[in-house]
């Protein structure tokens, strides 16, 4: 399968390997990376469902923290490794060919300062779901190899107390996501809705939730219309 190397949007100098016909980095991943709040004492960040590693690559421009990316599918994992090597980031980014359900085999419990995830968006029912015949695409888009509960469990195990989970997802699953976060004692601290034109429904939602956080202080941030932006770099700092 032929791979190509492209610029990682307008992040100066960053390159990313992709397949010509699939697994290209998406706006979702760019916005997720931009949504992360970094502190001076942030030492370890883990990105689940890392794909070809756009989130760790972007975060490397903003922090000196150690970055880990988990990617289950071997071919996509290889793209991520190539991208890390191309950008000379082997000393900062470690990509692991494993499912997030195996996180504790690689990461110490309660050692992580932040978890990010751009997960498969669609629920999977083998008797009902219409999925792509390409197995790799199906796993990337549908909850075949992991689901929300797997994500919450893995994040809860590796995050420090009060540390954040950052998630991007479809708005039509927000109610389910909020219920699942509450079940695992994550408190939602920030929501931001993303639009492609304000006359339409939101196309995605960004969520920050803290492990064992206290009730209250939820912020619903101003909406963002991506059609009004030529660049997404620093988008949440610039506002509209």
CSV table of C-alpha atoms in Angstrom, one decimal:
chain,number,residue,atom,x,y,z
A,1,UNK,CA,0.0,0.0,0.0
A,2,UNK,CA,1.6,3.3,-1.1
A,3,UNK,CA,2.3,5.9,1.5
A,4,UNK,CA,2.9,9.6,0.9
A,5,UNK,CA,4.5,12.3,3.1
A,6,UNK,CA,2.6,15.5,3.5
A,7,UNK,CA,2.9,18.8,5.5
A,8,UNK,CA,1.0,18.5,8.8
A,9,UNK,CA,-1.3,21.4,7.9
A,10,UNK,CA,0.4,24.7,8.9
A,11,UNK,CA,2.5,23.4,11.8
A,12,UNK,CA,5.9,24.7,10.6
A,13,UNK,CA,8.2,22.0,9.4
A,14,UNK,CA,6.1,19.0,10.6
A,15,UNK,CA,5.6,16.2,8.2
A,16,UNK,CA,3.2,13.2,8.4
A,17,UNK,CA,3.1,9.9,6.5
A,18,UNK,CA,-0.3,8.9,5.2
A,19,UNK,CA,-1.7,6.4,2.8
A,20,UNK,CA,-2.9,7.9,-0.5
A,21,UNK,CA,-6.5,6.7,-0.1
A,22,UNK,CA,-7.1,6.4,3.6
A,23,UNK,CA,-6.0,7.2,7.2
A,24,UNK,CA,-5.3,10.8,6.5
A,25,UNK,CA,-5.2,13.1,9.5
A,26,UNK,CA,-8.5,15.0,10.1
A,27,UNK,CA,-9.7,18.3,11.4
A,28,UNK,CA,-10.9,16.4,14.5
A,29,UNK,CA,-7.4,15.5,15.5
A,30,UNK,CA,-6.1,19.1,14.9
A,31,UNK,CA,-8.8,20.6,17.1
A,32,UNK,CA,-8.3,18.0,19.8
A,33,UNK,CA,-4.6,18.8,20.0
A,34,UNK,CA,-5.4,22.5,20.1
A,35,UNK,CA,-8.0,22.0,22.8
A,36,UNK,CA,-5.5,20.5,25.3
A,37,UNK,CA,-4.5,22.8,28.1
A,38,UNK,CA,-0.8,22.4,28.9
A,39,UNK,CA,0.8,23.3,32.2
A,40,UNK,CA,4.5,23.7,33.2
A,41,UNK,CA,4.3,20.5,35.3
A,42,UNK,CA,2.8,18.4,32.5
A,43,UNK,CA,5.3,15.5,32.1
A,44,UNK,CA,3.4,12.7,30.4
A,45,UNK,CA,0.6,12.8,27.9
A,46,UNK,CA,-1.0,9.6,26.4
A,47,UNK,CA,-3.0,9.7,23.1
A,48,UNK,CA,-5.3,6.8,22.6
A,49,UNK,CA,-6.4,5.8,19.0
A,50,UNK,CA,-3.4,7.8,17.8
A,51,UNK,CA,-3.7,6.8,14.1
A,52,UNK,CA,-0.7,8.1,12.2
A,53,UNK,CA,0.1,10.3,15.3
A,54,UNK,CA,-1.2,13.8,14.4
A,55,UNK,CA,-2.1,14.7,18.0
A,56,UNK,CA,1.3,13.8,19.5
A,57,UNK,CA,3.1,15.5,16.6
A,58,UNK,CA,1.1,18.8,17.1
A,59,UNK,CA,1.5,18.6,20.9
A,60,UNK,CA,5.3,18.3,20.5
A,61,UNK,CA,5.3,21.9,19.2
A,62,UNK,CA,3.6,23.1,22.4
A,63,UNK,CA,5.2,21.0,25.2
A,64,UNK,CA,8.4,19.2,26.2
A,65,UNK,CA,6.3,16.5,27.9
A,66,UNK,CA,6.9,12.8,27.1
A,67,UNK,CA,4.2,11.8,24.5
A,68,UNK,CA,2.8,8.3,24.0
A,69,UNK,CA,0.5,7.2,21.2
A,70,UNK,CA,-1.4,3.9,21.2
A,71,UNK,CA,-2.4,2.5,17.9
A,72,UNK,CA,-3.8,-1.0,17.5
A,73,UNK,CA,-3.6,-1.4,13.7
A,74,UNK,CA,-0.1,-2.4,12.6
A,75,UNK,CA,-0.1,-0.6,9.2
A,76,UNK,CA,-1.2,2.7,10.7
A,77,UNK,CA,1.2,2.2,13.6
A,78,UNK,CA,4.0,2.0,11.0
A,79,UNK,CA,2.9,5.3,9.5
A,80,UNK,CA,3.1,6.9,12.9
A,81,UNK,CA,6.6,5.6,13.6
A,82,UNK,CA,7.7,6.9,10.2
A,83,UNK,CA,6.2,10.3,10.9
A,84,UNK,CA,7.9,10.5,14.3
A,85,UNK,CA,11.3,9.5,12.8
A,86,UNK,CA,10.9,11.9,9.9
A,87,UNK,CA,10.4,14.8,12.4
A,88,UNK,CA,13.3,13.6,14.6
A,89,UNK,CA,11.0,13.3,17.6
A,90,UNK,CA,12.0,9.8,18.7
A,91,UNK,CA,13.3,11.2,22.0
A,92,UNK,CA,9.9,12.7,22.8
A,93,UNK,CA,7.2,10.6,21.1
A,94,UNK,CA,6.8,6.9,21.7
A,95,UNK,CA,4.2,5.1,19.5
A,96,UNK,CA,3.0,1.8,20.8
A,97,UNK,CA,1.4,-0.9,18.7
A,98,UNK,CA,-1.3,-1.9,21.2
A,99,UNK,CA,-4.9,-1.3,22.0
A,100,UNK,CA,-5.8,1.1,24.8
A,101,UNK,CA,-7.1,-1.8,26.8
A,102,UNK,CA,-3.5,-2.9,27.1
A,103,UNK,CA,-2.3,0.5,28.4
A,104,UNK,CA,-1.2,-0.8,31.8
A,105,UNK,CA,1.3,-3.1,30.2
A,106,UNK,CA,3.2,0.0,29.1
A,107,UNK,CA,2.2,2.9,31.4
A,108,UNK,CA,2.4,2.9,35.2
A,109,UNK,CA,-0.9,3.4,37.0
A,110,UNK,CA,-1.8,7.0,37.9
A,111,UNK,CA,1.4,8.4,36.3
A,112,UNK,CA,-0.1,10.4,33.4
A,113,UNK,CA,-0.9,14.1,33.4
A,114,UNK,CA,-3.4,14.1,30.5
A,115,UNK,CA,-5.0,11.6,28.1
A,116,UNK,CA,-6.3,12.6,24.6
A,117,UNK,CA,-8.5,10.5,22.3
A,118,UNK,CA,-10.1,10.8,18.9
A,119,UNK,CA,-11.9,7.4,19.0
A,120,UNK,CA,-14.0,5.5,16.5
A,121,UNK,CA,-17.3,7.4,16.4
A,122,UNK,CA,-19.8,4.7,15.5
A,123,UNK,CA,-21.3,2.0,17.8
A,124,UNK,CA,-21.0,-1.5,16.5
A,125,UNK,CA,-23.6,-4.2,16.4
A,126,UNK,CA,-22.5,-7.2,14.3
A,127,UNK,CA,-26.1,-8.0,13.5
A,128,UNK,CA,-27.2,-4.5,12.5
A,129,UNK,CA,-24.2,-2.2,11.7
A,130,UNK,CA,-23.3,-1.4,8.2
A,131,UNK,CA,-19.5,-1.2,8.2
A,132,UNK,CA,-16.8,-0.6,5.5
A,133,UNK,CA,-15.6,-3.8,3.8
A,134,UNK,CA,-12.1,-2.6,4.4
A,135,UNK,CA,-11.3,-4.0,7.8
A,136,UNK,CA,-8.8,-1.3,8.7
A,137,UNK,CA,-11.3,1.4,7.9
A,138,UNK,CA,-14.1,-0.4,9.8
A,139,UNK,CA,-12.0,-0.6,13.0
A,140,UNK,CA,-11.0,3.0,12.7
A,141,UNK,CA,-14.6,4.2,12.4
A,142,UNK,CA,-16.6,1.7,14.4
A,143,UNK,CA,-16.3,0.5,18.0
A,144,UNK,CA,-15.1,-3.0,17.0
A,145,UNK,CA,-11.9,-3.1,19.0
A,146,UNK,CA,-12.8,-0.7,21.8
A,147,UNK,CA,-15.8,1.3,23.1
A,148,UNK,CA,-16.4,4.2,25.4
A,149,UNK,CA,-16.3,2.1,28.5
A,150,UNK,CA,-12.9,0.7,27.5
A,151,UNK,CA,-11.7,4.3,27.0
A,152,UNK,CA,-12.9,5.4,30.4
A,153,UNK,CA,-11.4,2.4,32.1
A,154,UNK,CA,-8.0,2.8,30.6
A,155,UNK,CA,-7.9,6.5,31.2
A,156,UNK,CA,-9.0,6.1,34.8
A,157,UNK,CA,-6.2,3.6,35.5
A,158,UNK,CA,-3.3,5.6,34.0
A,159,UNK,CA,-4.3,9.2,34.9
A,160,UNK,CA,-3.2,10.9,38.0
A,161,UNK,CA,-5.9,12.0,40.4
A,162,UNK,CA,-7.7,15.2,39.1
A,163,UNK,CA,-5.9,14.9,35.7
A,164,UNK,CA,-7.9,15.5,32.5
A,165,UNK,CA,-9.2,13.4,29.7
A,166,UNK,CA,-9.7,15.3,26.4
A,167,UNK,CA,-12.1,13.8,23.9
A,168,UNK,CA,-13.5,14.7,20.5
A,169,UNK,CA,-16.7,13.0,19.3
A,170,UNK,CA,-20.0,13.3,17.5
A,171,UNK,CA,-22.7,15.4,19.1
A,172,UNK,CA,-25.3,12.8,18.7
A,173,UNK,CA,-23.5,10.6,21.2
A,174,UNK,CA,-23.0,13.3,23.8
A,175,UNK,CA,-25.6,12.1,26.2
A,176,UNK,CA,-24.1,8.6,26.2
A,177,UNK,CA,-20.6,10.0,26.6
A,178,UNK,CA,-21.6,12.2,29.6
A,179,UNK,CA,-23.3,9.2,31.2
A,180,UNK,CA,-20.2,7.1,30.7
A,181,UNK,CA,-17.9,9.8,32.1
A,182,UNK,CA,-20.1,10.0,35.2
A,183,UNK,CA,-20.1,6.2,35.6
A,184,UNK,CA,-16.3,6.3,35.9
A,185,UNK,CA,-16.2,9.4,38.1
A,186,UNK,CA,-15.0,11.8,35.5
A,187,UNK,CA,-16.4,15.3,36.0
A,188,UNK,CA,-16.9,17.4,32.8
A,189,UNK,CA,-15.1,20.7,33.1
A,190,UNK,CA,-15.3,22.1,29.6
A,191,UNK,CA,-17.4,21.7,26.4
A,192,UNK,CA,-16.9,23.3,23.0
A,193,UNK,CA,-19.1,22.8,20.0
A,194,UNK,CA,-17.7,22.9,16.5
A,195,UNK,CA,-19.7,24.0,13.5
A,196,UNK,CA,-19.3,24.2,9.8
A,197,UNK,CA,-21.6,27.1,9.5
A,198,UNK,CA,-23.8,28.4,12.3
A,199,UNK,CA,-27.0,27.7,10.3
A,200,UNK,CA,-26.4,24.0,10.7
A,201,UNK,CA,-26.1,21.5,13.5
A,202,UNK,CA,-22.8,21.2,15.3
A,203,UNK,CA,-20.5,18.7,13.6
A,204,UNK,CA,-18.5,17.7,16.7
A,205,UNK,CA,-17.9,18.4,20.4
A,206,UNK,CA,-14.7,18.7,22.4
A,207,UNK,CA,-14.8,17.6,26.0
A,208,UNK,CA,-12.5,18.0,28.9
A,209,UNK,CA,-13.3,15.9,32.0
A,210,UNK,CA,-11.2,15.4,35.1
A,211,UNK,CA,-10.7,12.1,37.0
A,212,UNK,CA,-12.4,12.3,40.4
A,213,UNK,CA,-13.1,16.0,39.8
A,214,UNK,CA,-15.5,18.0,41.9
A,215,UNK,CA,-19.0,18.9,40.8
A,216,UNK,CA,-19.4,22.4,39.4
A,217,UNK,CA,-17.3,24.9,37.4
A,218,UNK,CA,-18.4,23.4,34.0
A,219,UNK,CA,-17.6,25.9,31.2
A,220,UNK,CA,-19.4,25.8,27.9
A,221,UNK,CA,-17.0,27.7,25.6
A,222,UNK,CA,-18.0,29.9,22.7
A,223,UNK,CA,-18.9,27.9,19.6
A,224,UNK,CA,-16.4,27.7,16.7
A,225,UNK,CA,-17.3,27.9,13.1
A,226,UNK,CA,-14.4,26.2,11.2
A,227,UNK,CA,-15.5,27.8,7.9
A,228,UNK,CA,-14.3,31.2,9.3
A,229,UNK,CA,-10.8,30.0,9.9
A,230,UNK,CA,-8.0,29.5,7.3
A,231,UNK,CA,-5.7,28.2,10.0
A,232,UNK,CA,-6.6,26.1,13.1
A,233,UNK,CA,-3.3,26.7,14.8
A,234,UNK,CA,-4.0,28.4,18.1
A,235,UNK,CA,-7.7,28.5,17.2
A,236,UNK,CA,-9.0,28.5,20.7
A,237,UNK,CA,-6.6,31.2,21.7
A,238,UNK,CA,-7.7,33.5,18.9
A,239,UNK,CA,-11.5,33.0,19.2
A,240,UNK,CA,-13.6,34.1,16.3
